[in-house]
XYZ file of C-alpha atoms in Angstrom:
415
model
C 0.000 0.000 0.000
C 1.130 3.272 -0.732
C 2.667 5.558 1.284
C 0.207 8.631 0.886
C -3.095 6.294 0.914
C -1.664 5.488 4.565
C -1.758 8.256 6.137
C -4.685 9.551 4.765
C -6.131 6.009 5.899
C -4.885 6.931 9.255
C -5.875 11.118 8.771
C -9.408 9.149 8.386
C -9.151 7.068 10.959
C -8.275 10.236 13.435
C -10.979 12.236 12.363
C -13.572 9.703 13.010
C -12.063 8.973 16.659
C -11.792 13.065 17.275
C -15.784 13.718 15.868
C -16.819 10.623 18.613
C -14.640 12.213 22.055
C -16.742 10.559 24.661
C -17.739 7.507 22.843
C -13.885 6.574 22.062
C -12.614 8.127 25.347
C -15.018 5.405 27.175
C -14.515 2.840 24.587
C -10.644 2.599 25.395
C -10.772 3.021 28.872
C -10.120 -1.060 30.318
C -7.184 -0.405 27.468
C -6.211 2.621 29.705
C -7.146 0.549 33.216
C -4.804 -2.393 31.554
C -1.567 -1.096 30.252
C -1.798 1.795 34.155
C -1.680 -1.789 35.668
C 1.072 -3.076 33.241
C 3.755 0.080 33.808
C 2.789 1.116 37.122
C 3.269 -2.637 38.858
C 6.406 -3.185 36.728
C 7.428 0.155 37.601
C 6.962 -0.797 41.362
C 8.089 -4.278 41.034
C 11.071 -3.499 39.042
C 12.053 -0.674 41.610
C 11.689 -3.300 44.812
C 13.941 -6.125 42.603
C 16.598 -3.660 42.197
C 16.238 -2.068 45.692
C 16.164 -5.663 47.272
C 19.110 -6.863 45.281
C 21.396 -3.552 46.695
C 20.232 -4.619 49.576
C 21.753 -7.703 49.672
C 25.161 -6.757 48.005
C 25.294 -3.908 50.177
C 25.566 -6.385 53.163
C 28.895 -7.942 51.736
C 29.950 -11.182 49.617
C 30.071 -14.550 50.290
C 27.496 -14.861 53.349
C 25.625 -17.414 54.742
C 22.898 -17.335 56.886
C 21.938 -19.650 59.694
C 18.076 -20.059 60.963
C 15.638 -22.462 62.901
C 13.458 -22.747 59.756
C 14.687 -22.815 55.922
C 13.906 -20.206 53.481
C 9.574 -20.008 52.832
C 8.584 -22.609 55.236
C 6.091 -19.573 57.097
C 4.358 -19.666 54.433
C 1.430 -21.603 54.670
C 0.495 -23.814 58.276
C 3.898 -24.610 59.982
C 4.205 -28.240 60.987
C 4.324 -29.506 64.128
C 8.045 -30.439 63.882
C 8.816 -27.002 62.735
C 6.785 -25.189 65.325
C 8.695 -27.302 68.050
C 12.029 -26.503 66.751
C 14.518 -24.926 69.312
C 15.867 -21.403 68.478
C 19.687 -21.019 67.165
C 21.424 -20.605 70.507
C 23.982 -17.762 70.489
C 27.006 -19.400 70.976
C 26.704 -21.001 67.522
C 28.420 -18.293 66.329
C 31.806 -18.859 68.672
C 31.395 -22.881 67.700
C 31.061 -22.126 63.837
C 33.923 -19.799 63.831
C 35.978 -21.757 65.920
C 35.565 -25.443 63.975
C 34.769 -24.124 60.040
C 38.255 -23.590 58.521
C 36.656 -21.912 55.280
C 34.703 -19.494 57.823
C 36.267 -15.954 58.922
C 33.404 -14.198 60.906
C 29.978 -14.850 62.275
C 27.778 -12.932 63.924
C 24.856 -13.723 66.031
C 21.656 -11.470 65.304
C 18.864 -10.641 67.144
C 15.540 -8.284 67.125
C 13.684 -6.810 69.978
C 10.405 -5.165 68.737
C 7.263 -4.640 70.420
C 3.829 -3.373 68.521
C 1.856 -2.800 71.648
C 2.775 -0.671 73.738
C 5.745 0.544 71.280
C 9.231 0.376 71.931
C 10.861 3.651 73.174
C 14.104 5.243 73.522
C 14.759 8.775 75.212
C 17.113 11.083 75.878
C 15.940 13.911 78.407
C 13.089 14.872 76.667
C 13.898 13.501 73.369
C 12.043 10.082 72.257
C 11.974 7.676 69.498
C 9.611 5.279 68.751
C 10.217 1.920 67.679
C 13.786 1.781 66.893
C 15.171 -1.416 65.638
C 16.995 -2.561 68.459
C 19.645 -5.653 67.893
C 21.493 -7.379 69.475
C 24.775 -9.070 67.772
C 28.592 -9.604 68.955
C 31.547 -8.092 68.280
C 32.080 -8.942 64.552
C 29.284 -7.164 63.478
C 30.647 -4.625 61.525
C 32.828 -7.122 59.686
C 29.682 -9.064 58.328
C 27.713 -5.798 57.367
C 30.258 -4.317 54.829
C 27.505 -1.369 54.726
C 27.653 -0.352 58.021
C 30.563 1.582 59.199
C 31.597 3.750 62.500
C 31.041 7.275 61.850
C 31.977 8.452 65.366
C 33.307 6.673 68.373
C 34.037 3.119 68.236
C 31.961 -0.619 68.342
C 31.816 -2.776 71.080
C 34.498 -5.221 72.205
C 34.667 -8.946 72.448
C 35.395 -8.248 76.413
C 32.359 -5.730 76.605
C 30.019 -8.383 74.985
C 31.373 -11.102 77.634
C 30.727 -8.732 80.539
C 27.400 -7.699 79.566
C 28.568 -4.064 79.520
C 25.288 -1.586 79.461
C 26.607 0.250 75.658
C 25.452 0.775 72.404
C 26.085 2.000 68.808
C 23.182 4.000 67.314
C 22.175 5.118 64.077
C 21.961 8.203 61.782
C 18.107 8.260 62.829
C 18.792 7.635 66.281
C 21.355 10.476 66.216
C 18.519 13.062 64.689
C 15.772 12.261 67.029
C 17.972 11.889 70.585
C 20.838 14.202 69.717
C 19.396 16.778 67.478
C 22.279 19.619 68.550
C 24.745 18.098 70.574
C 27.518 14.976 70.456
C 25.910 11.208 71.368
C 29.155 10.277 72.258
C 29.257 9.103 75.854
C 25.475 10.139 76.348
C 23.406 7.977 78.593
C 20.081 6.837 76.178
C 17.172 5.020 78.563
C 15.948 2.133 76.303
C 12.944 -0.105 77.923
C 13.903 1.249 81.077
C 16.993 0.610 81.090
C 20.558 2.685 80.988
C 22.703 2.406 77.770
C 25.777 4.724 77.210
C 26.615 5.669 73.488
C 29.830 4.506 72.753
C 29.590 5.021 68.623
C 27.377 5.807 65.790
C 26.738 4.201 62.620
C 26.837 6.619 59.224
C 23.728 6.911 57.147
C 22.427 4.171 54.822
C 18.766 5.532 53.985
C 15.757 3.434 53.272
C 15.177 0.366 52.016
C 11.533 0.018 50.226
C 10.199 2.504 52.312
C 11.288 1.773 55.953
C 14.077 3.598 57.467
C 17.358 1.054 57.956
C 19.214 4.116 60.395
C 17.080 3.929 63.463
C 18.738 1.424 64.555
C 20.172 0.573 68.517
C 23.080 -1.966 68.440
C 23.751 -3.854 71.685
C 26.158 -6.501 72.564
C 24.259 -10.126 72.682
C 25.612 -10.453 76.547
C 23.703 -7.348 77.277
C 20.880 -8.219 75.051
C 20.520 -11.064 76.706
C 20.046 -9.604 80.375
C 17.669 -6.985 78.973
C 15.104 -9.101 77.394
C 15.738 -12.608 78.290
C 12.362 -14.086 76.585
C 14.008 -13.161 73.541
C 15.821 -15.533 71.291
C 14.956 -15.775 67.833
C 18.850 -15.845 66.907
C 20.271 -15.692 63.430
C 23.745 -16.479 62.518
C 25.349 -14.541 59.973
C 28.409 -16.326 58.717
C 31.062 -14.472 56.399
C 33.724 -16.981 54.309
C 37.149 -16.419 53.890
C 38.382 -14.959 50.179
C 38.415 -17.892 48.044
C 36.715 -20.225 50.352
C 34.180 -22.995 48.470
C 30.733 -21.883 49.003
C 29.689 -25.475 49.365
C 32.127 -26.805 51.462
C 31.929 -24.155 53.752
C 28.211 -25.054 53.638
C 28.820 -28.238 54.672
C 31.541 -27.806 57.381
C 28.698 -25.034 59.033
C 25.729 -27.453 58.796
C 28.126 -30.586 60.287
C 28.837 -28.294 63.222
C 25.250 -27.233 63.576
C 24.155 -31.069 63.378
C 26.573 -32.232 66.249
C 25.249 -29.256 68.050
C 21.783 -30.203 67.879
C 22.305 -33.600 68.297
C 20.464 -34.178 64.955
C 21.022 -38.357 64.442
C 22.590 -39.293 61.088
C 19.643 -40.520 59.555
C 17.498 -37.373 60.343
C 16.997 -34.301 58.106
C 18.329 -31.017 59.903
C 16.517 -29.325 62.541
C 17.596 -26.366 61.039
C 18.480 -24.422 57.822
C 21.676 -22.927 56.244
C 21.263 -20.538 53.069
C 22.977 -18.187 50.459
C 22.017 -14.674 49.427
C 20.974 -16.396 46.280
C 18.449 -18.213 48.078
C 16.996 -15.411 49.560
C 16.732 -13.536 46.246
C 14.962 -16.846 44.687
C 12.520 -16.397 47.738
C 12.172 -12.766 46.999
C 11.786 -13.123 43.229
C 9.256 -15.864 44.197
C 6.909 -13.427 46.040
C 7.264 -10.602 43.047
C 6.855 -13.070 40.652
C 3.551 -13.824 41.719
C 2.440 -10.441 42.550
C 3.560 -10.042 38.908
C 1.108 -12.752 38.050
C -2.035 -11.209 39.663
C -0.814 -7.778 37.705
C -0.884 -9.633 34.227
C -4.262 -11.009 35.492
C -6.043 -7.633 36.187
C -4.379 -6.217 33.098
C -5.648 -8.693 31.095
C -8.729 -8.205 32.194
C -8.631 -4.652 31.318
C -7.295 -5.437 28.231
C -9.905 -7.812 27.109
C -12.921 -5.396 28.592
C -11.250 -2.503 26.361
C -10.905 -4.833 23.613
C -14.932 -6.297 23.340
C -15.621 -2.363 24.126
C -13.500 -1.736 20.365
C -15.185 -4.119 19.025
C -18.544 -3.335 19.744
C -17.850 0.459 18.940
C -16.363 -0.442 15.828
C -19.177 -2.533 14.731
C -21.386 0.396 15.603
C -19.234 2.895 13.375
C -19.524 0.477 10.409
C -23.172 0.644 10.461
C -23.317 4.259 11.118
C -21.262 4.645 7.812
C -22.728 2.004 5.717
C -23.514 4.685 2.781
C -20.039 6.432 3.411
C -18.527 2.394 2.449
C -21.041 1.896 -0.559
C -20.286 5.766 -2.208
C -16.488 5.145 -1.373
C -16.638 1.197 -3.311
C -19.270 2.874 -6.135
C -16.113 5.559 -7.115
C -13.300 2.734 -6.800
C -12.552 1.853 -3.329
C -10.850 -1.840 -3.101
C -12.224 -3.874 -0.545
C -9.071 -4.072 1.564
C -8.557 -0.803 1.404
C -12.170 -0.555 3.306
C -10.795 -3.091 6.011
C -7.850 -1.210 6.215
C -9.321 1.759 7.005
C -11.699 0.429 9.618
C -8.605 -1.634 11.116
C -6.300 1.197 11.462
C -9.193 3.043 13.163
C -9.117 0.441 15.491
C -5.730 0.326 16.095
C -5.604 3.925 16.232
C -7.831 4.036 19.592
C -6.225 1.470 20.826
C -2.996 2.617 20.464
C -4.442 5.598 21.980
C -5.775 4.334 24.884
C -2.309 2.597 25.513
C -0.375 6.483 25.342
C -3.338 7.519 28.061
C -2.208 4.600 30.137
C 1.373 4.723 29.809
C 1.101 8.439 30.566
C -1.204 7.706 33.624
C 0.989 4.280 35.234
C 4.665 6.637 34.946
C 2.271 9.022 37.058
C 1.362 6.279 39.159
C 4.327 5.350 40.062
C 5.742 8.393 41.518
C 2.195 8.772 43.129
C 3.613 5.650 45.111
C 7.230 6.836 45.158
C 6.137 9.731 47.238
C 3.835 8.440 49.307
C 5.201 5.213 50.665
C 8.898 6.149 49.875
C 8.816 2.272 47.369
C 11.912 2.543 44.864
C 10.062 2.697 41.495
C 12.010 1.860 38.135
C 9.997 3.053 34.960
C 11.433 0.356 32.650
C 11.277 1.264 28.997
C 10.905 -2.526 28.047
C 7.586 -2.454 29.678
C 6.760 0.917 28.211
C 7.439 -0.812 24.461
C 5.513 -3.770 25.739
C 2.638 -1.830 26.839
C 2.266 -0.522 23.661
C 2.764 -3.629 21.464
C -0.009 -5.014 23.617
C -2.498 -2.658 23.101
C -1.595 -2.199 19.358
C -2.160 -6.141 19.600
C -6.251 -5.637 21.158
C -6.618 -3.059 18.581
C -5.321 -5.268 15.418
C -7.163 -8.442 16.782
C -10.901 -6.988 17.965
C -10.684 -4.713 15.159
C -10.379 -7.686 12.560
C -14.615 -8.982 12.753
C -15.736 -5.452 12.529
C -12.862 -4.331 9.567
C -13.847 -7.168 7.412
C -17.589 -6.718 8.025
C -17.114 -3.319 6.609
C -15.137 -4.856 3.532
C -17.366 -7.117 2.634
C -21.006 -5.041 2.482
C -22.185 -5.048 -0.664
C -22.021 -1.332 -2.585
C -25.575 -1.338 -4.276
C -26.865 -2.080 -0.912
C -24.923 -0.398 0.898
C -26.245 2.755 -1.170
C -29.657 2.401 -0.389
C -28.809 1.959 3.351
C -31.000 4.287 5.237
């Protein structure tokens, strides 16, 4: 087909949409609903991946992580065997790095939080509320590659031993406590209870919306006397450069198993795991959040799509005299399709713009309110187009090739 017959095809095509506004603005708009859904959850999806996988390089190479439960199994109802499970104990850690030749530094990890009443730590009359309190040994900062002393200094091995009453605090922690003065050797009262500021942490920022710097770092020993019903241990276990990743596995779960007294013919009471593995898990989750987007999308799609259809069908029997004057003077019959086809496409392509347009705008809807990462992805943007191109070319097919094959002495005396 010529280039010139085209675009006035096309010019056609235009006017037709531009003389019906409302009638094509509501015809397109589950074309609109499906490709907001398409870029604004890959935008948001995309952003979280990318934000997730920092997050996990940002804590340093070659880690493995050591937990009562393997990856996913909270998912769903726990078995009995798992609910009865006994908690890592924290001198794991010493054992591990002690007997695991591939191993250089572990770390055990632990959470206090509290919804009801919420946590609190205060300074005079400065408070903050819920800070992420920890408690972890001496090699901390050697697992956590991200974290790093600003001022002061981190605990010791001997302060962690003794049970000494310090801390290291965060950026966040600094702000709200110490708004114009030095934390250093300040007294913070946490749960009641006395901890002196021995160092600060420098600022990492958020990860997908929740702020990583109010954070309150205490040595296990201590951790232990504060809030002895708590014990929900992790170990975090750092190889040495050039160490196997699956020996090392092995040498850490052999220890665990003599620890635990698992038998030799009994699976692990316990579960060792990579960073990989928790980015499969992670993937896992966005994957099928992913899913359920393609599902409402496609709904929207296929809504929009009938909707073309329909309107299309109408518009060829609004115009039945335009088709039988424009076949009487010459008009080829797929020239007629064409022209009702690219209409088609037209609105749908249309309708795809409006919802690219509206799902970028999404996106930093969510980006400011909730703080998510958000990655417009201009893959998605060139899919989102190519799909609704696709709804226009396929629904507009029945109604283009109705209009092609009417009749032109009939079509004439079409009132």
């Amino acid at each position: 087909m010529r280039g010139g017959l085209v675009k006035e095809i096309f010019g056609m095509a235009l006017d037709s949409i531009r003389t019906n506004k409302l009638r094509s603005s509501l015809t397109i708009l589950g074309i609109v609903i499906g490709v907001l859904t398409i870029v604004g959850m890959v935008s948001v999806i995309e952003g979280l991946n990318a934000s997730f996988a920092k997050q996990l390089e940002s804590m340093g190479s070659n880690l493995l992580f050591v937990y009562r439960f393997e990856p996913g199994v909270h998912f769903g109802r726990m078995p009995a065997e798992l609910r009865k499970r006994k908690p890592i104990a924290f001198d794991d850690a010493e054992a591990i790095e002690r007997s695991c030749p591939s191993v250089a530094a572990v770390t055990s990890e632990v959470q206090y939080f509290r919804f009801l009443p919420p946590t609190r730590a205060k300074y005079l009359a400065n408070e903050i509320e819920n800070p992420q309190v920890y408690g972890a040994n001496h090699r901390y900062l050697q697992i956590y590659e991200e974290h790093t002393i600003d001022t002061g200094r981190f605990f010791t091995e001997t302060e962690n031993l003794n049970k000494r009453e310090v801390c290291v605090v965060g950026a966040g922690v600094v702000d709200a406590l110490f708004p114009k003065q030095e934390p250093l050797n300040k007294t913070i009262t946490l749960e009641g209870k006395k901890l002196l500021v021995i160092g600060t942490l420098t600022r990492i920022g958020k990860f997908m919306g929740q702020e990583r710097d109010n954070r309150i770092v205490i040595p296990t020993g201590t951790f232990r006397k504060f809030f002895p019903g708590e014990d929900d241990v992790t170990l975090i276990v750092k190889l040495r450069s050039g160490a196997s990743l699956p020996r090392a596995m092995d040498e850490v779960t052999n220890v665990m198993r003599l620890r635990r007294k698992v038998k030799a013919n009994e699976k692990n009471n316990f579960g060792v795991f990579t960073q990989d593995t928790i980015a499969g898990l992670y993937t896992q989750l966005t994957g099928a959040a992913f899913l359920v987007m393609i599902i409402i999308s496609s709904i929207g799609l296929v809504v929009g799509g009938i909707g073309v259809m329909n309107i299309m069908l109408v518009s060829v029997k609004e115009r039945t005299r335009e088709i039988g004057l424009r076949k009487a003077i010459g008009a080829r019959r797929a020239e007629i399709r064409n022209q009702f086809l690219y209409e088609a496409i037209v609105l749908t392509l249309s309708g795809g713009i409006v919802g690219i347009i509206c799902g970028i705008l999404l996106s930093l809807l969510i980006k400011s309110l909730s703080g998510l990462p958000i990655s417009v992805n201009a893959l998605s943007i060139i899919a989102a187009l190519a799909v609704s191109t696709s709804v226009g070319l396929f629904f507009g097919i029945y109604p283009a090739s109705q209009a092609a094959k009417l009749d032109p002495v009939k079509a004439l005396h079409y009132e």
